[in-house]
Amino acid sequence: MPQDATDKLVVSISSRALFNLDDSHLVYEQQGLAAYQQYQIEHEDDALEPGEAFPLVRKLLAINSKLEGEPRVEVILLSRNSADTGLRVFNSIEHHGLDITRAAFSGGQSPYRYMSAFGCHLFLSTDARDVRSALENGVAAATLMPSPLREYDADAPLKFAFDGDAVLFSDEAERIYKHQGLDAFAASERAAAKSPLTGGPFKAFLAALHGLQSQFPPEHSPIRTALVTARSAPAHERVIRTLRSWNIRIDESLFLGGLAKGDFLKAYGADVFFDDQQAHCDSASQHVATGHVPHGVANT
């Protein structure tokens, strides 16, 4: 990770996640690349409407105004556009007043190879191929799903919610559940209760969030985190001890014992929720912005 990025939370985002590019993408699918390029140039002064990740990005960037000194949060645009067709995206960034100054336009290629150079902790996209490439190269990543538009409250804390197994933690326990069933899973977790789980793809991102939270008194932090897991007692103990061994604080923990997560995420007020299982994501996305993490045994 670059030296100047080690003290920052760096989030990278695709142009289609940040803005609604459905119209121009339809041109690309129906008429091809040349027509798409011409369409973007002809409309480069027409500001794009917000996309799935727009509210999250705005709240992330607003954290910098609550801190003294150098900005601690940076959002970087990673796009398959060329710089020529990407001018409309940059014009839209300026139109909406977003403090995004760094970008990589990869001209039709996957931009994942630039994530490490930028020091990214998280990549959000609507392209599952790019998300998988990011995960394979050690960057937390999720495919954002369509979800209902929510009212944006700039003064409310930014709330992240995470599934546990195969997201914050490895899928070692989930593999036992998938292959041997619930009873074997419960027995294994009870026996390994004092042995911390291995970190999953979002461990480093959670640690970076925790570092940013530590810049504020707990009662005034602009960020809150929640673990929302299908686990229940007695499988809760290993999770608690794992987070304790990492020296990471989670603000809220919900052990749902298999209940659907959507209503709980709505009650929590999540700005975004990350889960590895498509069925959980489909349910959650009816209530909150949701990112599918295509990692682990549920995605093989």
PDB file of C-alpha atoms in Angstrom:
ATOM      1  CA  MET A   1       0.000   0.000   0.000  1.00  0.00           C
ATOM      2  CA  PRO A   2       1.396   3.459  -0.866  1.00  0.00           C
ATOM      3  CA  GLN A   3       2.900   5.306   2.071  1.00  0.00           C
ATOM      4  CA  ASP A   4       0.601   8.306   1.736  1.00  0.00           C
ATOM      5  CA  ALA A   5      -2.505   6.050   1.891  1.00  0.00           C
ATOM      6  CA  THR A   6      -1.756   4.140   5.077  1.00  0.00           C
ATOM      7  CA  ASP A   7      -3.530   6.623   7.353  1.00  0.00           C
ATOM      8  CA  LYS A   8      -6.611   6.927   5.129  1.00  0.00           C
ATOM      9  CA  LEU A   9      -9.752   4.966   4.483  1.00  0.00           C
ATOM     10  CA  VAL A  10      -9.710   4.555   0.701  1.00  0.00           C
ATOM     11  CA  VAL A  11     -12.860   3.439  -1.110  1.00  0.00           C
ATOM     12  CA  SER A  12     -12.891   2.855  -4.855  1.00  0.00           C
ATOM     13  CA  ILE A  13     -16.074   2.870  -6.859  1.00  0.00           C
ATOM     14  CA  SER A  14     -17.128   2.224 -10.423  1.00  0.00           C
ATOM     15  CA  SER A  15     -18.867   4.921 -12.434  1.00  0.00           C
ATOM     16  CA  ARG A  16     -22.013   2.768 -12.827  1.00  0.00           C
ATOM     17  CA  ALA A  17     -22.236   2.358  -9.040  1.00  0.00           C
ATOM     18  CA  LEU A  18     -21.808   6.073  -8.399  1.00  0.00           C
ATOM     19  CA  PHE A  19     -24.158   7.294 -11.126  1.00  0.00           C
ATOM     20  CA  ASN A  20     -27.166   5.973 -13.015  1.00  0.00           C
ATOM     21  CA  LEU A  21     -25.757   5.050 -16.411  1.00  0.00           C
ATOM     22  CA  ASP A  22     -28.648   2.834 -17.498  1.00  0.00           C
ATOM     23  CA  ASP A  23     -29.507   4.898 -20.589  1.00  0.00           C
ATOM     24  CA  SER A  24     -25.976   4.979 -21.963  1.00  0.00           C
ATOM     25  CA  HIS A  25     -25.399   1.335 -21.071  1.00  0.00           C
ATOM     26  CA  LEU A  26     -28.499   0.425 -23.069  1.00  0.00           C
ATOM     27  CA  VAL A  27     -26.988   2.269 -26.043  1.00  0.00           C
ATOM     28  CA  TYR A  28     -23.815   0.189 -25.604  1.00  0.00           C
ATOM     29  CA  GLU A  29     -25.730  -3.094 -25.431  1.00  0.00           C
ATOM     30  CA  GLN A  30     -28.010  -2.345 -28.397  1.00  0.00           C
ATOM     31  CA  GLN A  31     -25.744  -0.322 -30.707  1.00  0.00           C
ATOM     32  CA  GLY A  32     -22.176  -1.107 -29.690  1.00  0.00           C
ATOM     33  CA  LEU A  33     -19.099   0.682 -28.387  1.00  0.00           C
ATOM     34  CA  ALA A  34     -18.833   3.380 -31.067  1.00  0.00           C
ATOM     35  CA  ALA A  35     -22.434   4.504 -30.524  1.00  0.00           C
ATOM     36  CA  TYR A  36     -21.882   4.477 -26.748  1.00  0.00           C
ATOM     37  CA  GLN A  37     -18.795   6.663 -27.072  1.00  0.00           C
ATOM     38  CA  GLN A  38     -20.613   9.135 -29.308  1.00  0.00           C
ATOM     39  CA  TYR A  39     -23.604   9.204 -26.945  1.00  0.00           C
ATOM     40  CA  GLN A  40     -21.426  10.028 -23.935  1.00  0.00           C
ATOM     41  CA  ILE A  41     -19.604  12.801 -25.801  1.00  0.00           C
ATOM     42  CA  GLU A  42     -22.873  14.322 -26.999  1.00  0.00           C
ATOM     43  CA  HIS A  43     -24.245  14.281 -23.439  1.00  0.00           C
ATOM     44  CA  GLU A  44     -21.076  15.112 -21.529  1.00  0.00           C
ATOM     45  CA  ASP A  45     -22.585  18.356 -20.204  1.00  0.00           C
ATOM     46  CA  ASP A  46     -25.723  16.548 -18.978  1.00  0.00           C
ATOM     47  CA  ALA A  47     -25.247  15.692 -15.319  1.00  0.00           C
ATOM     48  CA  LEU A  48     -25.872  12.063 -14.429  1.00  0.00           C
ATOM     49  CA  GLU A  49     -28.392  11.121 -11.763  1.00  0.00           C
ATOM     50  CA  PRO A  50     -27.184   9.439  -8.557  1.00  0.00           C
ATOM     51  CA  GLY A  51     -26.626   5.692  -8.590  1.00  0.00           C
ATOM     52  CA  GLU A  52     -26.841   2.996  -5.926  1.00  0.00           C
ATOM     53  CA  ALA A  53     -23.689   4.084  -4.073  1.00  0.00           C
ATOM     54  CA  PHE A  54     -24.167   7.838  -4.323  1.00  0.00           C
ATOM     55  CA  PRO A  55     -25.648   8.378  -0.821  1.00  0.00           C
ATOM     56  CA  LEU A  56     -22.933   6.214   0.734  1.00  0.00           C
ATOM     57  CA  VAL A  57     -20.178   8.146  -1.057  1.00  0.00           C
ATOM     58  CA  ARG A  58     -21.607  11.498  -0.019  1.00  0.00           C
ATOM     59  CA  LYS A  59     -21.753  10.459   3.639  1.00  0.00           C
ATOM     60  CA  LEU A  60     -18.234   9.008   3.474  1.00  0.00           C
ATOM     61  CA  LEU A  61     -16.782  12.233   2.116  1.00  0.00           C
ATOM     62  CA  ALA A  62     -18.687  14.296   4.678  1.00  0.00           C
ATOM     63  CA  ILE A  63     -16.639  12.643   7.453  1.00  0.00           C
ATOM     64  CA  ASN A  64     -13.622  14.718   6.404  1.00  0.00           C
ATOM     65  CA  SER A  65     -15.409  17.908   7.457  1.00  0.00           C
ATOM     66  CA  LYS A  66     -15.663  16.523  10.999  1.00  0.00           C
ATOM     67  CA  LEU A  67     -11.898  16.009  11.333  1.00  0.00           C
ATOM     68  CA  GLU A  68      -9.058  18.484  11.660  1.00  0.00           C
ATOM     69  CA  GLY A  69      -6.007  18.264   9.420  1.00  0.00           C
ATOM     70  CA  GLU A  70      -5.601  16.190   6.271  1.00  0.00           C
ATOM     71  CA  PRO A  71      -8.646  14.292   4.910  1.00  0.00           C
ATOM     72  CA  ARG A  72      -8.869  10.757   6.286  1.00  0.00           C
ATOM     73  CA  VAL A  73     -11.396   9.455   3.761  1.00  0.00           C
ATOM     74  CA  GLU A  74     -10.791   9.286   0.026  1.00  0.00           C
ATOM     75  CA  VAL A  75     -13.053   8.026  -2.735  1.00  0.00           C
ATOM     76  CA  ILE A  76     -11.437   7.025  -6.026  1.00  0.00           C
ATOM     77  CA  LEU A  77     -13.242   6.454  -9.309  1.00  0.00           C
ATOM     78  CA  LEU A  78     -12.293   3.257 -11.158  1.00  0.00           C
ATOM     79  CA  SER A  79     -13.983   3.034 -14.534  1.00  0.00           C
ATOM     80  CA  ARG A  80     -13.966   0.887 -17.669  1.00  0.00           C
ATOM     81  CA  ASN A  81     -14.578   4.080 -19.660  1.00  0.00           C
ATOM     82  CA  SER A  82     -11.844   5.841 -21.568  1.00  0.00           C
ATOM     83  CA  ALA A  83     -10.840   9.304 -20.362  1.00  0.00           C
ATOM     84  CA  ASP A  84     -12.714  10.716 -23.368  1.00  0.00           C
ATOM     85  CA  THR A  85     -16.059   9.087 -22.544  1.00  0.00           C
ATOM     86  CA  GLY A  86     -15.365   9.466 -18.824  1.00  0.00           C
ATOM     87  CA  LEU A  87     -15.446  13.260 -19.058  1.00  0.00           C
ATOM     88  CA  ARG A  88     -19.215  13.132 -18.478  1.00  0.00           C
ATOM     89  CA  VAL A  89     -18.595  11.270 -15.222  1.00  0.00           C
ATOM     90  CA  PHE A  90     -16.108  13.863 -13.989  1.00  0.00           C
ATOM     91  CA  ASN A  91     -18.473  16.664 -15.015  1.00  0.00           C
ATOM     92  CA  SER A  92     -21.206  14.954 -12.990  1.00  0.00           C
ATOM     93  CA  ILE A  93     -18.888  14.640  -9.990  1.00  0.00           C
ATOM     94  CA  GLU A  94     -18.310  18.380 -10.155  1.00  0.00           C
ATOM     95  CA  HIS A  95     -22.025  19.076 -10.659  1.00  0.00           C
ATOM     96  CA  HIS A  96     -22.930  17.156  -7.500  1.00  0.00           C
ATOM     97  CA  GLY A  97     -20.115  18.719  -5.472  1.00  0.00           C
ATOM     98  CA  LEU A  98     -18.293  15.471  -4.691  1.00  0.00           C
ATOM     99  CA  ASP A  99     -14.676  15.779  -3.592  1.00  0.00           C
ATOM    100  CA  ILE A 100     -13.325  13.069  -5.890  1.00  0.00           C
ATOM    101  CA  THR A 101     -10.095  13.985  -7.657  1.00  0.00           C
ATOM    102  CA  ARG A 102      -8.360  10.685  -8.438  1.00  0.00           C
ATOM    103  CA  ALA A 103      -9.511   8.232 -11.083  1.00  0.00           C
ATOM    104  CA  ALA A 104      -8.398   5.450 -13.403  1.00  0.00           C
ATOM    105  CA  PHE A 105     -10.108   5.065 -16.793  1.00  0.00           C
ATOM    106  CA  SER A 106      -9.079   1.670 -18.116  1.00  0.00           C
ATOM    107  CA  GLY A 107     -10.502   1.821 -21.653  1.00  0.00           C
ATOM    108  CA  GLY A 108     -12.685  -1.273 -21.506  1.00  0.00           C
ATOM    109  CA  GLN A 109     -10.350  -3.360 -19.342  1.00  0.00           C
ATOM    110  CA  SER A 110     -10.987  -4.296 -15.723  1.00  0.00           C
ATOM    111  CA  PRO A 111      -9.595  -1.573 -13.439  1.00  0.00           C
ATOM    112  CA  TYR A 112      -8.884  -3.958 -10.535  1.00  0.00           C
ATOM    113  CA  ARG A 113      -5.121  -3.875 -11.190  1.00  0.00           C
ATOM    114  CA  TYR A 114      -4.958  -0.268  -9.982  1.00  0.00           C
ATOM    115  CA  MET A 115      -6.605  -0.937  -6.606  1.00  0.00           C
ATOM    116  CA  SER A 116      -3.425  -1.924  -4.795  1.00  0.00           C
ATOM    117  CA  ALA A 117      -1.520   1.052  -6.202  1.00  0.00           C
ATOM    118  CA  PHE A 118      -4.214   3.408  -4.900  1.00  0.00           C
ATOM    119  CA  GLY A 119      -4.228   1.620  -1.528  1.00  0.00           C
ATOM    120  CA  CYS A 120      -7.919   0.734  -1.717  1.00  0.00           C
ATOM    121  CA  HIS A 121      -9.651  -0.889   1.262  1.00  0.00           C
ATOM    122  CA  LEU A 122     -12.957  -1.436  -0.562  1.00  0.00           C
ATOM    123  CA  PHE A 123     -14.213  -1.626  -4.136  1.00  0.00           C
ATOM    124  CA  LEU A 124     -17.888  -1.206  -5.035  1.00  0.00           C
ATOM    125  CA  SER A 125     -19.187  -1.969  -8.501  1.00  0.00           C
ATOM    126  CA  THR A 126     -22.196  -3.239 -10.418  1.00  0.00           C
ATOM    127  CA  ASP A 127     -19.916  -5.532 -12.469  1.00  0.00           C
ATOM    128  CA  ALA A 128     -19.567  -8.925 -10.792  1.00  0.00           C
ATOM    129  CA  ARG A 129     -16.503  -9.792 -12.914  1.00  0.00           C
ATOM    130  CA  ASP A 130     -14.533  -6.830 -11.590  1.00  0.00           C
ATOM    131  CA  VAL A 131     -15.672  -7.574  -8.036  1.00  0.00           C
ATOM    132  CA  ARG A 132     -14.422 -11.152  -8.261  1.00  0.00           C
ATOM    133  CA  SER A 133     -11.092  -9.947  -9.646  1.00  0.00           C
ATOM    134  CA  ALA A 134     -10.724  -7.524  -6.740  1.00  0.00           C
ATOM    135  CA  LEU A 135     -11.494 -10.230  -4.177  1.00  0.00           C
ATOM    136  CA  GLU A 136      -9.024 -12.609  -5.803  1.00  0.00           C
ATOM    137  CA  ASN A 137      -6.376  -9.907  -5.429  1.00  0.00           C
ATOM    138  CA  GLY A 138      -7.017  -9.299  -1.738  1.00  0.00           C
ATOM    139  CA  VAL A 139      -9.301  -6.239  -1.845  1.00  0.00           C
ATOM    140  CA  ALA A 140     -12.698  -6.223  -0.118  1.00  0.00           C
ATOM    141  CA  ALA A 141     -15.285  -5.880  -2.857  1.00  0.00           C
ATOM    142  CA  ALA A 142     -19.011  -6.203  -3.429  1.00  0.00           C
ATOM    143  CA  THR A 143     -21.492  -6.099  -6.284  1.00  0.00           C
ATOM    144  CA  LEU A 144     -24.110  -3.475  -5.508  1.00  0.00           C
ATOM    145  CA  MET A 145     -27.684  -4.593  -6.090  1.00  0.00           C
ATOM    146  CA  PRO A 146     -30.679  -2.455  -7.051  1.00  0.00           C
ATOM    147  CA  SER A 147     -32.468  -1.212  -3.941  1.00  0.00           C
ATOM    148  CA  PRO A 148     -35.179   1.335  -3.089  1.00  0.00           C
ATOM    149  CA  LEU A 149     -34.088   4.950  -2.914  1.00  0.00           C
ATOM    150  CA  ARG A 150     -33.869   6.201   0.659  1.00  0.00           C
ATOM    151  CA  GLU A 151     -33.942   9.683   2.093  1.00  0.00           C
ATOM    152  CA  TYR A 152     -30.456  11.062   2.568  1.00  0.00           C
ATOM    153  CA  ASP A 153     -29.689  12.418   6.052  1.00  0.00           C
ATOM    154  CA  ALA A 154     -26.266  14.066   6.023  1.00  0.00           C
ATOM    155  CA  ASP A 155     -26.225  14.435   9.807  1.00  0.00           C
ATOM    156  CA  ALA A 156     -27.024  10.792  10.614  1.00  0.00           C
ATOM    157  CA  PRO A 157     -24.146   8.383  11.298  1.00  0.00           C
ATOM    158  CA  LEU A 158     -22.918   6.308   8.385  1.00  0.00           C
ATOM    159  CA  LYS A 159     -24.011   2.768   9.202  1.00  0.00           C
ATOM    160  CA  PHE A 160     -22.248  -0.303   7.839  1.00  0.00           C
ATOM    161  CA  ALA A 161     -23.627  -3.802   8.375  1.00  0.00           C
ATOM    162  CA  PHE A 162     -21.736  -7.026   7.721  1.00  0.00           C
ATOM    163  CA  ASP A 163     -22.508 -10.706   7.571  1.00  0.00           C
ATOM    164  CA  GLY A 164     -19.961 -12.801   9.457  1.00  0.00           C
ATOM    165  CA  ASP A 165     -18.884 -16.038   7.771  1.00  0.00           C
ATOM    166  CA  ALA A 166     -17.177 -15.546   4.371  1.00  0.00           C
ATOM    167  CA  VAL A 167     -17.336 -11.749   4.789  1.00  0.00           C
ATOM    168  CA  LEU A 168     -15.684 -10.585   8.021  1.00  0.00           C
ATOM    169  CA  PHE A 169     -14.482 -14.114   8.781  1.00  0.00           C
ATOM    170  CA  SER A 170     -13.259 -16.946   6.579  1.00  0.00           C
ATOM    171  CA  ASP A 171     -15.747 -19.538   5.360  1.00  0.00           C
ATOM    172  CA  GLU A 172     -14.146 -22.337   7.438  1.00  0.00           C
ATOM    173  CA  ALA A 173     -17.195 -22.688   9.675  1.00  0.00           C
ATOM    174  CA  GLU A 174     -19.679 -22.216   6.851  1.00  0.00           C
ATOM    175  CA  ARG A 175     -18.069 -25.089   4.953  1.00  0.00           C
ATOM    176  CA  ILE A 176     -18.857 -27.426   7.832  1.00  0.00           C
ATOM    177  CA  TYR A 177     -22.468 -26.229   7.840  1.00  0.00           C
ATOM    178  CA  LYS A 178     -22.804 -26.647   4.045  1.00  0.00           C
ATOM    179  CA  HIS A 179     -21.217 -30.095   3.924  1.00  0.00           C
ATOM    180  CA  GLN A 180     -22.226 -31.650   7.266  1.00  0.00           C
ATOM    181  CA  GLY A 181     -25.311 -29.770   8.466  1.00  0.00           C
ATOM    182  CA  LEU A 182     -26.391 -27.591  11.371  1.00  0.00           C
ATOM    183  CA  ASP A 183     -25.680 -30.060  14.182  1.00  0.00           C
ATOM    184  CA  ALA A 184     -22.101 -30.602  13.030  1.00  0.00           C
ATOM    185  CA  PHE A 185     -21.634 -26.866  12.656  1.00  0.00           C
ATOM    186  CA  ALA A 186     -22.911 -26.169  16.184  1.00  0.00           C
ATOM    187  CA  ALA A 187     -20.724 -28.915  17.678  1.00  0.00           C
ATOM    188  CA  SER A 188     -17.647 -27.672  15.806  1.00  0.00           C
ATOM    189  CA  GLU A 189     -18.161 -24.069  16.870  1.00  0.00           C
ATOM    190  CA  ARG A 190     -18.730 -25.071  20.475  1.00  0.00           C
ATOM    191  CA  ALA A 191     -15.496 -27.066  20.466  1.00  0.00           C
ATOM    192  CA  ALA A 192     -13.559 -24.206  18.814  1.00  0.00           C
ATOM    193  CA  ALA A 193     -15.199 -21.403  20.817  1.00  0.00           C
ATOM    194  CA  LYS A 194     -11.888 -20.092  22.153  1.00  0.00           C
ATOM    195  CA  SER A 195     -10.037 -20.398  18.813  1.00  0.00           C
ATOM    196  CA  PRO A 196     -10.356 -17.195  16.746  1.00  0.00           C
ATOM    197  CA  LEU A 197     -11.674 -17.498  13.225  1.00  0.00           C
ATOM    198  CA  THR A 198      -9.399 -16.618  10.332  1.00  0.00           C
ATOM    199  CA  GLY A 199     -10.086 -13.240   8.760  1.00  0.00           C
ATOM    200  CA  GLY A 200     -12.296 -12.979   5.696  1.00  0.00           C
ATOM    201  CA  PRO A 201     -12.137 -10.568   2.751  1.00  0.00           C
ATOM    202  CA  PHE A 202     -13.624  -7.640   4.714  1.00  0.00           C
ATOM    203  CA  LYS A 203     -11.406  -7.901   7.809  1.00  0.00           C
ATOM    204  CA  ALA A 204      -8.938  -5.233   6.617  1.00  0.00           C
ATOM    205  CA  PHE A 205     -11.781  -2.892   5.651  1.00  0.00           C
ATOM    206  CA  LEU A 206     -13.397  -3.315   9.076  1.00  0.00           C
ATOM    207  CA  ALA A 207     -10.031  -2.597  10.712  1.00  0.00           C
ATOM    208  CA  ALA A 208      -9.679   0.589   8.645  1.00  0.00           C
ATOM    209  CA  LEU A 209     -13.189   1.659   9.671  1.00  0.00           C
ATOM    210  CA  HIS A 210     -12.305   0.949  13.303  1.00  0.00           C
ATOM    211  CA  GLY A 211      -9.190   3.103  12.967  1.00  0.00           C
ATOM    212  CA  LEU A 212     -11.282   5.961  11.603  1.00  0.00           C
ATOM    213  CA  GLN A 213     -13.842   5.544  14.381  1.00  0.00           C
ATOM    214  CA  SER A 214     -11.054   5.830  16.957  1.00  0.00           C
ATOM    215  CA  GLN A 215     -10.554   9.454  15.894  1.00  0.00           C
ATOM    216  CA  PHE A 216     -13.865  10.308  17.572  1.00  0.00           C
ATOM    217  CA  PRO A 217     -15.355   9.792  21.033  1.00  0.00           C
ATOM    218  CA  PRO A 218     -17.605   6.710  20.759  1.00  0.00           C
ATOM    219  CA  GLU A 219     -20.747   8.703  21.482  1.00  0.00           C
ATOM    220  CA  HIS A 220     -19.953  11.190  18.684  1.00  0.00           C
ATOM    221  CA  SER A 221     -18.577   8.901  15.978  1.00  0.00           C
ATOM    222  CA  PRO A 222     -20.012   9.544  12.488  1.00  0.00           C
ATOM    223  CA  ILE A 223     -19.645   5.809  11.748  1.00  0.00           C
ATOM    224  CA  ARG A 224     -21.424   2.816  13.256  1.00  0.00           C
ATOM    225  CA  THR A 225     -20.867  -0.850  12.470  1.00  0.00           C
ATOM    226  CA  ALA A 226     -23.041  -3.897  12.968  1.00  0.00           C
ATOM    227  CA  LEU A 227     -22.594  -7.635  12.626  1.00  0.00           C
ATOM    228  CA  VAL A 228     -25.807  -9.196  11.294  1.00  0.00           C
ATOM    229  CA  THR A 229     -25.443 -12.959  11.239  1.00  0.00           C
ATOM    230  CA  ALA A 230     -27.651 -16.024  10.977  1.00  0.00           C
ATOM    231  CA  ARG A 231     -25.641 -17.551  13.852  1.00  0.00           C
ATOM    232  CA  SER A 232     -27.209 -18.038  17.265  1.00  0.00           C
ATOM    233  CA  ALA A 233     -26.072 -19.396  20.619  1.00  0.00           C
ATOM    234  CA  PRO A 234     -23.852 -21.335  21.167  1.00  0.00           C
ATOM    235  CA  ALA A 235     -22.097 -20.340  17.902  1.00  0.00           C
ATOM    236  CA  HIS A 236     -21.962 -16.705  19.035  1.00  0.00           C
ATOM    237  CA  GLU A 237     -19.051 -17.172  21.435  1.00  0.00           C
ATOM    238  CA  ARG A 238     -16.396 -17.820  18.802  1.00  0.00           C
ATOM    239  CA  VAL A 239     -17.438 -14.689  16.900  1.00  0.00           C
ATOM    240  CA  ILE A 240     -17.200 -12.489  19.980  1.00  0.00           C
ATOM    241  CA  ARG A 241     -13.812 -13.899  20.930  1.00  0.00           C
ATOM    242  CA  THR A 242     -12.549 -13.490  17.364  1.00  0.00           C
ATOM    243  CA  LEU A 243     -13.362  -9.778  17.256  1.00  0.00           C
ATOM    244  CA  ARG A 244     -11.835  -9.378  20.699  1.00  0.00           C
ATOM    245  CA  SER A 245      -8.614 -11.036  19.509  1.00  0.00           C
ATOM    246  CA  TRP A 246      -8.512  -8.615  16.561  1.00  0.00           C
ATOM    247  CA  ASN A 247      -8.970  -5.673  18.944  1.00  0.00           C
ATOM    248  CA  ILE A 248     -11.841  -4.426  16.803  1.00  0.00           C
ATOM    249  CA  ARG A 249     -15.049  -2.992  18.228  1.00  0.00           C
ATOM    250  CA  ILE A 250     -18.396  -3.708  16.579  1.00  0.00           C
ATOM    251  CA  ASP A 251     -21.085  -1.289  17.736  1.00  0.00           C
ATOM    252  CA  GLU A 252     -24.029  -3.664  17.364  1.00  0.00           C
ATOM    253  CA  SER A 253     -24.270  -7.444  16.976  1.00  0.00           C
ATOM    254  CA  LEU A 254     -27.397  -9.287  15.863  1.00  0.00           C
ATOM    255  CA  PHE A 255     -27.440 -13.082  16.186  1.00  0.00           C
ATOM    256  CA  LEU A 256     -30.620 -13.954  14.298  1.00  0.00           C
ATOM    257  CA  GLY A 257     -30.659 -17.753  14.357  1.00  0.00           C
ATOM    258  CA  GLY A 258     -31.774 -18.010  10.752  1.00  0.00           C
ATOM    259  CA  LEU A 259     -34.363 -15.206  10.731  1.00  0.00           C
ATOM    260  CA  ALA A 260     -34.566 -13.068   7.579  1.00  0.00           C
ATOM    261  CA  LYS A 261     -32.228 -10.099   7.888  1.00  0.00           C
ATOM    262  CA  GLY A 262     -34.141  -7.442   5.951  1.00  0.00           C
ATOM    263  CA  ASP A 263     -36.398  -6.103   8.723  1.00  0.00           C
ATOM    264  CA  PHE A 264     -33.494  -5.998  11.179  1.00  0.00           C
ATOM    265  CA  LEU A 265     -31.314  -4.076   8.717  1.00  0.00           C
ATOM    266  CA  LYS A 266     -34.129  -1.613   8.157  1.00  0.00           C
ATOM    267  CA  ALA A 267     -34.546  -1.166  11.917  1.00  0.00           C
ATOM    268  CA  TYR A 268     -30.795  -0.613  12.277  1.00  0.00           C
ATOM    269  CA  GLY A 269     -30.894   1.924   9.447  1.00  0.00           C
ATOM    270  CA  ALA A 270     -28.011   0.425   7.459  1.00  0.00           C
ATOM    271  CA  ASP A 271     -26.562   2.562   4.691  1.00  0.00           C
ATOM    272  CA  VAL A 272     -25.079  -0.582   3.188  1.00  0.00           C
ATOM    273  CA  PHE A 273     -25.036  -4.299   4.045  1.00  0.00           C
ATOM    274  CA  PHE A 274     -22.531  -6.886   2.831  1.00  0.00           C
ATOM    275  CA  ASP A 275     -23.336 -10.616   2.595  1.00  0.00           C
ATOM    276  CA  ASP A 276     -21.909 -13.573   0.676  1.00  0.00           C
ATOM    277  CA  GLN A 277     -25.193 -15.385   0.085  1.00  0.00           C
ATOM    278  CA  GLN A 278     -27.319 -14.256  -2.836  1.00  0.00           C
ATOM    279  CA  ALA A 279     -30.607 -15.184  -1.138  1.00  0.00           C
ATOM    280  CA  HIS A 280     -29.789 -13.015   1.881  1.00  0.00           C
ATOM    281  CA  CYS A 281     -28.808 -10.173  -0.440  1.00  0.00           C
ATOM    282  CA  ASP A 282     -32.052 -10.450  -2.410  1.00  0.00           C
ATOM    283  CA  SER A 283     -34.025 -10.130   0.828  1.00  0.00           C
ATOM    284  CA  ALA A 284     -31.917  -7.324   2.297  1.00  0.00           C
ATOM    285  CA  SER A 285     -31.934  -5.255  -0.889  1.00  0.00           C
ATOM    286  CA  GLN A 286     -35.693  -4.747  -0.510  1.00  0.00           C
ATOM    287  CA  HIS A 287     -34.919  -2.595   2.510  1.00  0.00           C
ATOM    288  CA  VAL A 288     -31.343  -1.221   2.335  1.00  0.00           C
ATOM    289  CA  ALA A 289     -28.459  -0.809  -0.092  1.00  0.00           C
ATOM    290  CA  THR A 290     -26.832  -4.226  -0.386  1.00  0.00           C
ATOM    291  CA  GLY A 291     -23.542  -5.539  -1.705  1.00  0.00           C
ATOM    292  CA  HIS A 292     -23.110  -9.178  -2.687  1.00  0.00           C
ATOM    293  CA  VAL A 293     -19.671 -10.564  -1.791  1.00  0.00           C
ATOM    294  CA  PRO A 294     -19.032 -13.463  -4.220  1.00  0.00           C
ATOM    295  CA  HIS A 295     -16.630 -15.267  -1.914  1.00  0.00           C
ATOM    296  CA  GLY A 296     -16.541 -18.577  -0.086  1.00  0.00           C
ATOM    297  CA  VAL A 297     -18.295 -21.896  -0.321  1.00  0.00           C
ATOM    298  CA  ALA A 298     -21.715 -20.358  -1.040  1.00  0.00           C
ATOM    299  CA  ASN A 299     -20.325 -18.991  -4.304  1.00  0.00           C
ATOM    300  CA  THR A 300     -18.461 -22.032  -5.613  1.00  0.00           C
TER     301      THR A 300
END
